[in-house]
Short mmCIF file of N, CA and C in Angstrom, two decimals:
data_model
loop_
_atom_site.label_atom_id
_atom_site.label_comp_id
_atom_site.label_asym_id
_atom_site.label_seq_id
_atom_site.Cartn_x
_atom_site.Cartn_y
_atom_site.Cartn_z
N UNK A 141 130.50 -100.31 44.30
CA UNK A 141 130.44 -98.93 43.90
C UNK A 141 129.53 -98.76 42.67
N UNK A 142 129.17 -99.25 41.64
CA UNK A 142 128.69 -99.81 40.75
C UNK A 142 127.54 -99.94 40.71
N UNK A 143 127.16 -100.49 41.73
CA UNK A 143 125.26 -101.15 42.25
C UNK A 143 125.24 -99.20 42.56
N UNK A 144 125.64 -98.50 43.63
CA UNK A 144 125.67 -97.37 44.35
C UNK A 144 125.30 -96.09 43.29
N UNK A 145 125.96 -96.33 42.49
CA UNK A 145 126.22 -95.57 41.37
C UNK A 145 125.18 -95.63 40.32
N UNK A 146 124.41 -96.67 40.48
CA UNK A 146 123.09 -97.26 39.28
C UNK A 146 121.93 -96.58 40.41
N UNK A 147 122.10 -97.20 41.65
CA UNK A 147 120.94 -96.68 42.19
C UNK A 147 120.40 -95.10 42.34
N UNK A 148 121.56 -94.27 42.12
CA UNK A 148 121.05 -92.50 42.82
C UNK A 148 120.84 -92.18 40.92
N UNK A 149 121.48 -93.12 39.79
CA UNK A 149 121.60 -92.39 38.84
C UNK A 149 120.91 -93.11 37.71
N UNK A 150 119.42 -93.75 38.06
CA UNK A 150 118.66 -93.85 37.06
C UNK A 150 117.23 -93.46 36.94
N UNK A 151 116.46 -93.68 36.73
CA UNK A 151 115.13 -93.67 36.58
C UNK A 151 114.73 -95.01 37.99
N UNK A 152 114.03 -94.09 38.94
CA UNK A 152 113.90 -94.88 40.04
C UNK A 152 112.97 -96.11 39.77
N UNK A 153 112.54 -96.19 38.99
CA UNK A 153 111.74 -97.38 38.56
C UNK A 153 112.29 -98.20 37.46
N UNK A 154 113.50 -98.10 37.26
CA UNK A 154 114.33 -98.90 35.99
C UNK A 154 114.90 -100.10 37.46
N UNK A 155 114.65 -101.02 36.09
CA UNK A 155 115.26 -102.27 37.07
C UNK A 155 116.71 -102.30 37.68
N UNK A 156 117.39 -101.55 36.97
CA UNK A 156 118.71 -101.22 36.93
C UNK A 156 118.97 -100.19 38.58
N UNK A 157 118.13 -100.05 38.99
CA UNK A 157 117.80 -99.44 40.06
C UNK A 157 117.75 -100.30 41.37
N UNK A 158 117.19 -100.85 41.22
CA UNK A 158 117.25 -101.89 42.30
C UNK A 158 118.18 -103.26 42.52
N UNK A 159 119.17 -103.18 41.81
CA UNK A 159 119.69 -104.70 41.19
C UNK A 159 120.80 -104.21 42.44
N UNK A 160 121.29 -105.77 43.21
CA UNK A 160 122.02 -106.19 44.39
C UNK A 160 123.67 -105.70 44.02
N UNK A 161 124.34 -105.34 45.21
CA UNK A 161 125.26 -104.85 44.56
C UNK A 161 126.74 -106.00 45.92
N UNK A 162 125.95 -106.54 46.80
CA UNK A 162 126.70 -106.62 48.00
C UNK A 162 127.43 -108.40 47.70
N UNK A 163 128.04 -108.61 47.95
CA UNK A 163 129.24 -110.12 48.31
C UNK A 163 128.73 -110.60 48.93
N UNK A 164 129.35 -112.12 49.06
CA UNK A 164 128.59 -112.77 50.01
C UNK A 164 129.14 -112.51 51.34
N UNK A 165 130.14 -111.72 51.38
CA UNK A 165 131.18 -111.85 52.62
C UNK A 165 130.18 -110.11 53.09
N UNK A 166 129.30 -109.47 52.57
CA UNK A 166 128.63 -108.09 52.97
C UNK A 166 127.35 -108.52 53.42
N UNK A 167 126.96 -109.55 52.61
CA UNK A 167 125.56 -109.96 53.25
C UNK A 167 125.64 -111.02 54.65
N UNK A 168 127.11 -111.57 54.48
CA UNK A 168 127.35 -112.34 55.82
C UNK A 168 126.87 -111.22 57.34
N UNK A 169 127.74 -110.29 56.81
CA UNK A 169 127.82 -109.00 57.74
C UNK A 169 126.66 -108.28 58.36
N UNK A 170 125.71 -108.14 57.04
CA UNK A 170 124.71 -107.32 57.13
C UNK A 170 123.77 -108.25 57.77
N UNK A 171 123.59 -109.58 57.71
CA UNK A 171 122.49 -110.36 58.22
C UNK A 171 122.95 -110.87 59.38
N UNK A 172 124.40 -110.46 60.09
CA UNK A 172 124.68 -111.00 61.48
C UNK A 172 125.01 -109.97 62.17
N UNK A 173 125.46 -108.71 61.71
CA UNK A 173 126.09 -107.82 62.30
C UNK A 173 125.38 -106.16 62.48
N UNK A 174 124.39 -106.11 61.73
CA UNK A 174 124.41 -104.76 61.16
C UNK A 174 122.20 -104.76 61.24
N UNK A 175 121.95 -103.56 61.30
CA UNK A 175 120.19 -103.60 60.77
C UNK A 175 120.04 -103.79 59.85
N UNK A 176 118.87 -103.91 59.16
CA UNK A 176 118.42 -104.42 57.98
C UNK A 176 118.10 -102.75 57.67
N UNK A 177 118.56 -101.56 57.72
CA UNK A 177 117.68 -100.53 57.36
C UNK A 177 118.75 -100.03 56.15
N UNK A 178 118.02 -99.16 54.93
CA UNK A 178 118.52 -99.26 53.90
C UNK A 178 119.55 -97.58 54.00
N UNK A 179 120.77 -97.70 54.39
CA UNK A 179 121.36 -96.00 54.89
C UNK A 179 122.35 -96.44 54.30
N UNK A 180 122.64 -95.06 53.84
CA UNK A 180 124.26 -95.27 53.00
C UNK A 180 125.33 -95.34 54.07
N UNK A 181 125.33 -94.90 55.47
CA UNK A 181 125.68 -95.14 56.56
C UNK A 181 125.96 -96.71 56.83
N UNK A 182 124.96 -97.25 56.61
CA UNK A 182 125.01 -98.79 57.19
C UNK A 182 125.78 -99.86 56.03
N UNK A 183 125.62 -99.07 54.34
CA UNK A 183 126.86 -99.81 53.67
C UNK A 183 128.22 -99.37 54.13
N UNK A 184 128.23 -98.12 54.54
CA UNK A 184 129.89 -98.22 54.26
C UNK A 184 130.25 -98.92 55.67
N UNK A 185 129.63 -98.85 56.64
CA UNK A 185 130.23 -99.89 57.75
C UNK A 185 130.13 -101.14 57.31
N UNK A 186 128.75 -101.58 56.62
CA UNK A 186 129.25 -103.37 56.14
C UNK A 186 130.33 -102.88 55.29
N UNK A 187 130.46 -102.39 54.28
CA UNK A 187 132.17 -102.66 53.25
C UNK A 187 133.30 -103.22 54.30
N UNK A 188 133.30 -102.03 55.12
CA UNK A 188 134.51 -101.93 56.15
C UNK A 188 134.29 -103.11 57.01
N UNK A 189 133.65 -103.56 58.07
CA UNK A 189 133.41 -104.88 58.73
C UNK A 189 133.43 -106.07 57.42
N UNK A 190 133.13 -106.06 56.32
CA UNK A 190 133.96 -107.11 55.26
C UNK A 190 134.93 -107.44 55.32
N UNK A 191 135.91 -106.12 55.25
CA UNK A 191 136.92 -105.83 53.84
C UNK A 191 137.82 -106.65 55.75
N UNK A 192 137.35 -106.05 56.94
CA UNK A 192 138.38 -106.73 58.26
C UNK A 192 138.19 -108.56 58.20
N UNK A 193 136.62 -109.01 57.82
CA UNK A 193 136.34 -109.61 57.93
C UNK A 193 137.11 -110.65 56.90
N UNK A 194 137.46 -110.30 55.95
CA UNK A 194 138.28 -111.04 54.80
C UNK A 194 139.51 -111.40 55.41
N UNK A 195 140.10 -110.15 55.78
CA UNK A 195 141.44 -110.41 56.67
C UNK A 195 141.85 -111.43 57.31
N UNK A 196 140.26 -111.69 57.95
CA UNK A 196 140.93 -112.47 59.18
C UNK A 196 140.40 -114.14 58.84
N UNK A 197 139.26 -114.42 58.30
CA UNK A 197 139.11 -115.77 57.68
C UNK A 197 139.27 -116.29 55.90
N UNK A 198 139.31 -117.34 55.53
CA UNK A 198 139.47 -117.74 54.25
C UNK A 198 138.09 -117.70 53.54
N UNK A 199 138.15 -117.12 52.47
CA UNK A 199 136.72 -117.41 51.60
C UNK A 199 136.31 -118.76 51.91
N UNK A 200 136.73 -119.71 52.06
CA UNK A 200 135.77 -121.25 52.39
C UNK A 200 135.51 -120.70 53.75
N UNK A 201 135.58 -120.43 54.74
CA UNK A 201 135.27 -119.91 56.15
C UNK A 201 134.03 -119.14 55.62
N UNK A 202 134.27 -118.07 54.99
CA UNK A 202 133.22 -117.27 55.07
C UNK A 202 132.10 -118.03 54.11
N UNK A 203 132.05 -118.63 53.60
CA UNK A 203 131.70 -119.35 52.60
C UNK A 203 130.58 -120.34 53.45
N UNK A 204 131.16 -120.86 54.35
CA UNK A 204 130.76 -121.75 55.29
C UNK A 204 129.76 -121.11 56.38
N UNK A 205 129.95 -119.78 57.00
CA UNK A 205 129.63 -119.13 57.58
C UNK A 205 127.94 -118.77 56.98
N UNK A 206 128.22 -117.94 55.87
CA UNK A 206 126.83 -117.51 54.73
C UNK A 206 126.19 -118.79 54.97
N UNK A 207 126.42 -119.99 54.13
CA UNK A 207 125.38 -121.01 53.73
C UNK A 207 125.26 -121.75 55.17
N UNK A 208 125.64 -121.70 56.62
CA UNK A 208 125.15 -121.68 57.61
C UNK A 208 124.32 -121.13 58.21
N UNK A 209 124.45 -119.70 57.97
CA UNK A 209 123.43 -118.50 58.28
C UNK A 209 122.02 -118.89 57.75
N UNK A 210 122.61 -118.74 55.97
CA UNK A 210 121.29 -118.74 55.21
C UNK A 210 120.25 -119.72 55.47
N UNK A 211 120.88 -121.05 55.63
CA UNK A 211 120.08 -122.57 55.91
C UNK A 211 119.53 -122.31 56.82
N UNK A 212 120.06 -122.28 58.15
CA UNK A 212 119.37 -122.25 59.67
C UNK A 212 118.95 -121.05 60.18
N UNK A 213 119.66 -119.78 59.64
CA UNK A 213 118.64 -118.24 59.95
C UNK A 213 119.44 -118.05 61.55
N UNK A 214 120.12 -118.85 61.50
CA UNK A 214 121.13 -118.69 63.25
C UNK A 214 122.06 -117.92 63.00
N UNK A 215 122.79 -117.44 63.71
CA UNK A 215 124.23 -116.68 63.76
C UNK A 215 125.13 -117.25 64.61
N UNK A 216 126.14 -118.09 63.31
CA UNK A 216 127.09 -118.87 63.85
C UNK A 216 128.49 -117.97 64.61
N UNK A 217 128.23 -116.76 64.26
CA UNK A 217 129.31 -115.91 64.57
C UNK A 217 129.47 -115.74 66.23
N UNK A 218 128.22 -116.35 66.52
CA UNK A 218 127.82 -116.09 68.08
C UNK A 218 127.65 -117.29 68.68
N UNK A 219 127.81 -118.19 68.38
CA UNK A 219 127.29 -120.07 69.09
C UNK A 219 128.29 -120.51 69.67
#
């Protein structure tokens, strides 16, 4: 909420503007689940596909999942 809140409410060229606001358990989401297009639409479905996604595995799972993704660029969610 924070990152969201910096971005509509600074000087669009302050660094503070662009600075990452997402988990690793949102970027799991967003890089297996979701487009890469930048819509306030497409965060609040990653939050929500997270916040289920937490539910159902352990931070070392998801943990495992990310630095799988990230290394090989595959989607283990699907293998």
């Amino acid at each position: 909420m924070r990152a969201l809140l910096r971005r509509y409410d600074t000087d669009p060229h302050s660094p503070l503007a662009h600075q990452g606001g997402s988990s690793i358990t949102q970027q799991l989401v967003k890089n297996l689940l979701l487009s890469p297009e930048y819509t306030l639409k497409r965060k609040v479905a990653e939050a929500y596909m997270s916040i289920i996604l937490e539910t159902r595995l352990s931070k070392e799972e998801i943990f495992t999942l990310y630095c799988n993704q990230v290394i090989s660029g595959s989607s283990p969610l699907f293998d």
